Short mmCIF file of C-alpha atoms and ligand atoms in Angstrom, two decimals:
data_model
loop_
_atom_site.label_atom_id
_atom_site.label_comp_id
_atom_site.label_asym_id
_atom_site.label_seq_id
_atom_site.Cartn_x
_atom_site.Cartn_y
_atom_site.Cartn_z
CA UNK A 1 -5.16 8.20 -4.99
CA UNK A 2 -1.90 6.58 -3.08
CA UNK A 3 -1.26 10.64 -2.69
CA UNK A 4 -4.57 11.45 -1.06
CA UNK A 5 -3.78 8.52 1.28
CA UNK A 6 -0.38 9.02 2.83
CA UNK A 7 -0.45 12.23 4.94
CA UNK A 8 2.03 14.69 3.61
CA UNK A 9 3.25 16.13 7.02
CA UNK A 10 2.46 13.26 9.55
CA UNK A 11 3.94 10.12 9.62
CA UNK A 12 2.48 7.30 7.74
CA UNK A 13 0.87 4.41 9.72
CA UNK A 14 -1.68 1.50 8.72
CA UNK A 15 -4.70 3.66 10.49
CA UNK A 16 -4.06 6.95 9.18
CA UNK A 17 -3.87 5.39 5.75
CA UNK A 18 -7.07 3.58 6.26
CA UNK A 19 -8.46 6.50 7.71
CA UNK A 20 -8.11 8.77 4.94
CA UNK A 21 -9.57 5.54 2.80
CA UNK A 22 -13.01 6.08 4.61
CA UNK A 23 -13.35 9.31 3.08
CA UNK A 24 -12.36 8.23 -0.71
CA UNK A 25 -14.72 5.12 0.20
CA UNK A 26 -17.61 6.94 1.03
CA UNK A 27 -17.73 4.60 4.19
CA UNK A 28 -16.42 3.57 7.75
CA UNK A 29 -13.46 1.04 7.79
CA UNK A 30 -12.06 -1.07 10.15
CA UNK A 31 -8.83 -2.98 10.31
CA UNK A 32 -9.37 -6.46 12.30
CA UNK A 33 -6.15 -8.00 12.13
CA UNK A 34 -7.62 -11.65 12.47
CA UNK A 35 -6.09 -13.69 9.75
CA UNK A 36 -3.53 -16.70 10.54
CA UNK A 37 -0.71 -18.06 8.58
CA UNK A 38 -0.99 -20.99 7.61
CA UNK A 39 -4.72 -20.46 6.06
CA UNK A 40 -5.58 -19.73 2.43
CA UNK A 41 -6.26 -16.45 2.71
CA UNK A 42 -3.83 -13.47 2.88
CA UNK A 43 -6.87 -10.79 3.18
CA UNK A 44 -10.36 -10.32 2.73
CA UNK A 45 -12.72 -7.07 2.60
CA UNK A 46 -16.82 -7.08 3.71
CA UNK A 47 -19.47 -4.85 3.30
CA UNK A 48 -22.29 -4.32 5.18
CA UNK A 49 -25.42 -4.53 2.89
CA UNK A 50 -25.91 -0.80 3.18
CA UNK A 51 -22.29 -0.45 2.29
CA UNK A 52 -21.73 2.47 5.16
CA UNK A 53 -19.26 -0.12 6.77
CA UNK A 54 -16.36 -1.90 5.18
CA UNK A 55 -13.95 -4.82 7.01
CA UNK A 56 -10.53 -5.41 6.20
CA UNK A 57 -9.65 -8.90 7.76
CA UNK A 58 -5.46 -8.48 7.33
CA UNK A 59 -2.70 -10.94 8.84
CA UNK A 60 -2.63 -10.90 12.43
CA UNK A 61 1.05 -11.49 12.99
CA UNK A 62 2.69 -10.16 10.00
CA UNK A 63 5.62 -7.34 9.81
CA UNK A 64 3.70 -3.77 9.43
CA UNK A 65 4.40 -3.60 5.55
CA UNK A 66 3.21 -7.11 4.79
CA UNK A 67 0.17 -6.06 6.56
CA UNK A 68 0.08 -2.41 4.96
CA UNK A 69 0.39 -4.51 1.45
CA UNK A 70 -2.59 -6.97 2.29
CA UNK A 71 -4.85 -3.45 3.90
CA UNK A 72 -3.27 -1.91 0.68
CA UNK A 73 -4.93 -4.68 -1.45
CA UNK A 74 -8.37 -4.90 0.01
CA UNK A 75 -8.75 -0.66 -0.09
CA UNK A 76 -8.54 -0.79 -4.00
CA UNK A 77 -11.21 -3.50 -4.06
CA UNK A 78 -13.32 -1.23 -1.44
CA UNK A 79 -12.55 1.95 -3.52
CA UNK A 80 -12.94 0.25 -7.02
CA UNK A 81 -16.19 -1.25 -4.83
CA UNK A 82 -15.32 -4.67 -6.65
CA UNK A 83 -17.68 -7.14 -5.98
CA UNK A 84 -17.46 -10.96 -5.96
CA UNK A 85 -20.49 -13.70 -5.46
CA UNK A 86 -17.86 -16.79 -5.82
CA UNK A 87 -14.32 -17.44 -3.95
CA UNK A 88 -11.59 -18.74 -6.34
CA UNK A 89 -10.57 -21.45 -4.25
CA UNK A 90 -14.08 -22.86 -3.93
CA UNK A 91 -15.14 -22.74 -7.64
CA UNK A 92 -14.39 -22.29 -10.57
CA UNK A 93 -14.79 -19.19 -12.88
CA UNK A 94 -18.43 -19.29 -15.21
CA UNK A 95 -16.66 -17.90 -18.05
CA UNK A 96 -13.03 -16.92 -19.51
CA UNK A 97 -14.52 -13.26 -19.43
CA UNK A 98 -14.90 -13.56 -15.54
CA UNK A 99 -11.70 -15.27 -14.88
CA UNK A 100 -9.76 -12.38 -16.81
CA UNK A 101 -12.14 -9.74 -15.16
CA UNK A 102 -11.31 -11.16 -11.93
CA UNK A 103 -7.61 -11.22 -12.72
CA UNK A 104 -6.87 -8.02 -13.59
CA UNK A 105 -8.67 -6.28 -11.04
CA UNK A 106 -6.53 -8.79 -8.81
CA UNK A 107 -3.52 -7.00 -10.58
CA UNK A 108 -4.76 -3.63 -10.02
CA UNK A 109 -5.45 -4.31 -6.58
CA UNK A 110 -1.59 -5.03 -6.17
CA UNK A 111 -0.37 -2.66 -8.15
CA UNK A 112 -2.02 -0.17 -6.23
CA UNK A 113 -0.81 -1.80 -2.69
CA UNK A 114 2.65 -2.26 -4.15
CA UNK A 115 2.61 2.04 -4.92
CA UNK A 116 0.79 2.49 -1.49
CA UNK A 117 3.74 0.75 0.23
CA UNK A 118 6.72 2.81 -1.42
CA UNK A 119 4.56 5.70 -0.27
CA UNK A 120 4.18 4.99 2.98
CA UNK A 121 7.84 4.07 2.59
CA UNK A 122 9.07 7.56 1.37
CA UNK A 123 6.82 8.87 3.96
CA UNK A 124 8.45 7.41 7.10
CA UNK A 125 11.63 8.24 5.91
CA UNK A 126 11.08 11.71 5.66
CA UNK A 127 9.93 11.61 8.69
CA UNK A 128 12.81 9.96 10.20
CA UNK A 129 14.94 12.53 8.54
CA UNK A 130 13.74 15.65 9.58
CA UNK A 131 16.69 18.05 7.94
CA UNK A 132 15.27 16.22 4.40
CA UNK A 133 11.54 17.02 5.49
CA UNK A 134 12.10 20.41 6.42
CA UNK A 135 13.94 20.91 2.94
CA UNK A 136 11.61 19.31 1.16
CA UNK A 137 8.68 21.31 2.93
CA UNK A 138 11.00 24.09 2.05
CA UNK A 139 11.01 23.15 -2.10
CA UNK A 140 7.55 22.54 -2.03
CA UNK A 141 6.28 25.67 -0.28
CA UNK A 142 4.54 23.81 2.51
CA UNK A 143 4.00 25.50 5.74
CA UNK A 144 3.85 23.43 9.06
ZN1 ZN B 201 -8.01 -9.29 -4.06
#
């Protein structure tokens, strides 16, 4: 997945990330960098009801990998289409199954941010580097 989301011959950026997310999400997404520091929150994803629309609210003055991470985050929950009735900080779990189930899609949602990031990473560099791009477009057999 963190393959069919960085661009293999363009350089990597928040939108073109997120844009290639719409696609595996089935929906539209937008980006509204609108959370503060200082709050409880580091991200949060919405649906619309018909799920055609998904919002990423991500930290609105954070350095551009921070805020890839957090986008990162929220895209596996939109993907995964996790759902959640209850907020963690305002109640508590109904049962040890939920709290675990809840957990380790929290982990996966991470994971998959943390792989996203070193992508976008490797990405940028290449394209920084163009003598190491060309070569490895030249390895790989890919043709501009
Ligand atoms: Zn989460």
């Amino acid at each position: 997945m963190v393959a069919r989301l960085v661009p293999p011959t363009r350089p990597a950026t928040v939108d073109t990330v997120v844009e290639r997310a719409a696609t595996e999400a089935g929906m539209a997404i937008r980006v509204v960098p609108a959370v503060e520091r200082g709050t409880d929150l580091s991200g949060l994803v919405v649906t619309s009801t018909a799920g055609r629309l998904g919002i990423i609210f991500a930290p609105a003055d954070a350095r551009t990998d921070y805020q890839l991470y957090i986008v990162g985050h929220e895209l596996w929950h939109l993907i995964r289409r996790h759902t959640c009735s209850r907020t963690a900080w305002t109640a508590e779990y109904t049962s040890r199954w939920a709290a675990w189930r809840s957990r380790r899609r929290e982990a996966a949602c991470d994971r998959f941010a943390q792989r996203l990031g070193l992508a976008v990473r490797r990405n940028q560099q290449r394209a920084s580097h163009p003598i190491a791009r060309i070569m490895l477009d030249e390895a790989f057999g890919v043709r501009p």
